[in-house]
mmCIF file of C-alpha atoms in Angstrom:
data_model
loop_
_atom_site.group_PDB
_atom_site.id
_atom_site.type_symbol
_atom_site.label_atom_id
_atom_site.label_comp_id
_atom_site.label_asym_id
_atom_site.label_seq_id
_atom_site.Cartn_x
_atom_site.Cartn_y
_atom_site.Cartn_z
ATOM 1 C CA MET D 261 88.635 -53.750 63.793
ATOM 2 C CA ARG D 262 89.278 -51.209 60.873
ATOM 3 C CA LEU D 263 90.957 -54.118 58.524
ATOM 4 C CA PHE D 264 87.771 -56.112 59.254
ATOM 5 C CA LEU D 265 85.435 -52.973 58.476
ATOM 6 C CA ALA D 266 87.277 -51.965 55.395
ATOM 7 C CA ALA D 267 86.886 -55.514 53.632
ATOM 8 C CA LEU D 268 83.351 -55.861 54.626
ATOM 9 C CA ALA D 269 82.873 -52.549 52.710
ATOM 10 C CA CYS D 270 84.960 -53.668 50.075
ATOM 11 C CA LEU D 271 82.239 -57.655 50.438
ATOM 12 C CA SER D 272 79.841 -55.733 49.888
ATOM 13 C CA LEU D 273 80.570 -53.371 46.978
ATOM 14 C CA PHE D 274 81.744 -56.038 44.720
ATOM 15 C CA SER D 275 78.760 -58.018 45.486
ATOM 16 C CA GLN D 276 76.755 -55.424 44.212
ATOM 17 C CA ALA D 277 74.548 -56.870 40.944
ATOM 18 C CA PRO D 278 75.855 -56.365 37.970
ATOM 19 C CA ARG D 279 74.135 -54.416 35.682
ATOM 20 C CA GLY D 280 76.159 -54.532 32.351
ATOM 21 C CA THR D 281 79.384 -53.495 30.683
ATOM 22 C CA LEU D 282 81.025 -50.848 29.261
ATOM 23 C CA SER D 283 83.711 -52.395 26.626
ATOM 24 C CA TYR D 284 86.673 -49.404 25.844
ATOM 25 C CA ARG D 285 90.316 -49.907 23.207
ATOM 26 C CA SER D 286 93.389 -48.196 22.938
ATOM 27 C CA GLY D 287 95.199 -49.169 20.103
ATOM 28 C CA THR D 288 94.951 -52.769 19.911
ATOM 29 C CA ARG D 289 94.361 -53.315 23.848
ATOM 30 C CA ARG D 290 90.368 -53.640 25.305
ATOM 31 C CA VAL D 291 88.942 -53.519 28.755
ATOM 32 C CA GLU D 292 86.105 -53.759 30.175
ATOM 33 C CA LEU D 293 84.573 -51.953 32.749
ATOM 34 C CA GLN D 294 81.926 -53.854 34.609
ATOM 35 C CA VAL D 295 78.551 -51.139 35.508
ATOM 36 C CA ILE D 296 76.985 -52.303 39.070
ATOM 37 C CA ASP D 297 74.126 -50.970 41.113
ATOM 38 C CA GLY D 298 74.542 -47.529 42.406
ATOM 39 C CA ASN D 299 73.310 -47.826 45.987
ATOM 40 C CA HIS D 300 70.010 -46.195 44.731
ATOM 41 C CA PRO D 301 67.363 -47.205 42.766
ATOM 42 C CA ALA D 302 67.615 -44.760 40.111
ATOM 43 C CA PHE D 303 72.305 -45.166 39.777
ATOM 44 C CA ILE D 304 73.852 -46.934 38.669
ATOM 45 C CA ALA D 305 78.425 -47.069 39.534
ATOM 46 C CA LEU D 306 81.325 -48.692 37.826
ATOM 47 C CA ARG D 307 82.768 -51.659 39.946
ATOM 48 C CA PRO D 308 86.807 -50.265 41.064
ATOM 49 C CA GLU D 309 89.240 -50.804 39.398
ATOM 50 C CA GLN D 310 93.042 -50.480 39.901
ATOM 51 C CA GLY D 311 96.382 -49.455 37.852
ATOM 52 C CA GLU D 312 95.408 -47.683 34.618
ATOM 53 C CA LEU D 313 92.039 -49.440 34.153
ATOM 54 C CA ALA D 314 90.946 -46.966 37.624
ATOM 55 C CA LEU D 315 92.421 -44.189 36.320
ATOM 56 C CA LEU D 316 90.450 -44.599 32.698
ATOM 57 C CA ARG D 317 86.962 -45.529 35.678
ATOM 58 C CA GLU D 318 88.300 -41.786 37.354
ATOM 59 C CA PHE D 319 88.133 -40.229 33.799
ATOM 60 C CA PHE D 320 84.953 -42.162 33.034
ATOM 61 C CA LEU D 321 83.127 -41.059 35.964
ATOM 62 C CA THR D 322 84.011 -37.332 36.087
ATOM 63 C CA HIS D 323 82.899 -37.209 32.386
ATOM 64 C CA THR D 324 79.660 -39.011 32.747
ATOM 65 C CA GLY D 325 76.424 -37.273 34.055
ATOM 66 C CA PRO D 326 74.438 -34.264 33.303
ATOM 67 C CA GLU D 327 74.626 -33.726 29.352
ATOM 68 C CA LYS D 328 74.577 -29.477 30.823
ATOM 69 C CA MET D 329 77.267 -30.086 32.957
ATOM 70 C CA ILE D 330 79.440 -32.056 30.697
ATOM 71 C CA ALA D 331 78.906 -30.985 27.396
ATOM 72 C CA ALA D 332 77.667 -27.460 27.741
ATOM 73 C CA ASN D 333 79.455 -25.919 24.562
ATOM 74 C CA ALA D 334 78.793 -29.492 22.400
ATOM 75 C CA ASN D 335 78.153 -29.162 18.549
ATOM 76 C CA THR D 336 75.659 -32.080 17.756
ATOM 77 C CA LEU D 337 76.960 -35.394 14.979
ATOM 78 C CA LYS D 338 75.726 -35.634 12.144
ATOM 79 C CA GLN D 339 76.591 -39.991 13.063
ATOM 80 C CA THR D 340 74.392 -41.545 15.178
ATOM 81 C CA ALA D 341 75.370 -44.500 18.283
ATOM 82 C CA PRO D 342 76.570 -47.948 16.809
ATOM 83 C CA ALA D 343 74.471 -50.738 17.367
ATOM 84 C CA ALA D 344 76.658 -51.906 19.493
ATOM 85 C CA TRP D 345 76.135 -49.455 22.218
ATOM 86 C CA LYS D 346 73.198 -50.579 24.082
ATOM 87 C CA VAL D 347 70.670 -49.491 26.681
ATOM 88 C CA THR D 348 67.695 -50.717 27.724
ATOM 89 C CA LYS D 349 64.306 -49.557 27.285
ATOM 90 C CA HIS D 350 65.500 -47.420 24.852
ATOM 91 C CA ARG D 351 68.634 -46.998 22.428
ATOM 92 C CA GLY D 352 70.440 -43.713 22.481
ATOM 93 C CA ALA D 353 70.982 -42.519 19.067
ATOM 94 C CA LYS D 354 72.433 -38.844 19.492
ATOM 95 C CA LEU D 355 76.107 -37.696 19.607
ATOM 96 C CA ILE D 356 78.053 -34.802 20.614
ATOM 97 C CA ARG D 357 81.475 -33.005 20.258
ATOM 98 C CA THR D 358 83.658 -30.903 22.360
ATOM 99 C CA ASP D 359 87.182 -29.871 22.236
ATOM 100 C CA ASP D 360 87.996 -32.097 24.022
ATOM 101 C CA ALA D 361 86.312 -35.706 24.224
ATOM 102 C CA THR D 362 82.952 -37.171 21.925
ATOM 103 C CA TYR D 363 80.012 -37.964 24.116
ATOM 104 C CA TRP D 364 77.107 -40.214 23.330
ATOM 105 C CA CYS D 365 73.730 -39.192 25.007
ATOM 106 C CA TYR D 366 72.610 -42.332 25.860
ATOM 107 C CA THR D 367 69.529 -41.644 27.408
ATOM 108 C CA PRO D 368 68.297 -38.069 27.337
ATOM 109 C CA GLY D 369 70.038 -35.475 29.206
ATOM 110 C CA LEU D 370 72.604 -37.831 30.566
ATOM 111 C CA VAL D 371 75.758 -38.329 28.650
ATOM 112 C CA LEU D 372 79.403 -40.327 28.843
ATOM 113 C CA PRO D 373 82.531 -40.262 26.776
ATOM 114 C CA VAL D 374 83.274 -41.913 23.805
ATOM 115 C CA THR D 375 86.590 -40.938 22.423
ATOM 116 C CA PHE D 376 88.450 -39.477 24.579
ATOM 117 C CA HIS D 377 92.300 -38.971 24.869
ATOM 118 C CA ILE D 378 93.751 -39.712 29.117
ATOM 119 C CA GLY D 379 97.538 -38.434 28.700
ATOM 120 C CA GLN D 380 98.839 -39.792 25.566
ATOM 121 C CA THR D 381 96.538 -42.954 25.965
ATOM 122 C CA ALA D 382 93.677 -42.669 23.031
ATOM 123 C CA TRP D 383 90.290 -44.604 24.609
ATOM 124 C CA LYS D 384 87.383 -45.763 22.151
ATOM 125 C CA LEU D 385 83.927 -47.012 23.069
ATOM 126 C CA GLN D 386 83.262 -50.084 21.007
ATOM 127 C CA SER D 387 80.264 -51.762 23.217
ATOM 128 C CA ALA D 388 77.982 -51.002 25.297
ATOM 129 C CA GLU D 389 75.573 -52.854 27.877
ATOM 130 C CA LEU D 390 73.609 -50.381 30.420
ATOM 131 C CA PRO D 391 70.651 -49.335 32.245
ATOM 132 C CA PRO D 392 69.387 -45.301 31.511
ATOM 133 C CA LEU D 393 70.268 -44.934 34.561
ATOM 134 C CA MET D 394 72.575 -41.917 35.731
ATOM 135 C CA PHE D 395 76.297 -43.033 37.072
ATOM 136 C CA VAL D 396 77.589 -42.282 39.999
ATOM 137 C CA GLU D 397 81.130 -42.844 42.093
ATOM 138 C CA VAL D 398 80.225 -45.538 45.188
ATOM 139 C CA GLN D 399 82.556 -46.066 48.136
#
């Protein structure tokens, strides 16, 4: 019974509607994270991943959210977000920098990491297609 319920939960998660993508690069390696429904009209999530992508996903979700919480002491950068980073209905252009990462203000009040390190691996956002909604963790 438990196995059936776990399989059903996974099936419902993977059947959630795709809402966009985030493409990151580390050296010559390029990976894509799938943006999915966040089980509420105001939220989006990332599809669960395995291995190194699971670490990238976890880092992303813990460093994404309200600008005042995630990047409280950030400095605004002069350059703006590249055109390859797209948000439906509005194009967030502001970039901010903390000691640990650079963030994109993809919609007013919400940020996501665009350049950062996980251990010795440097990551950089290459392209983004997403709605102007808040990211949440879904189980």
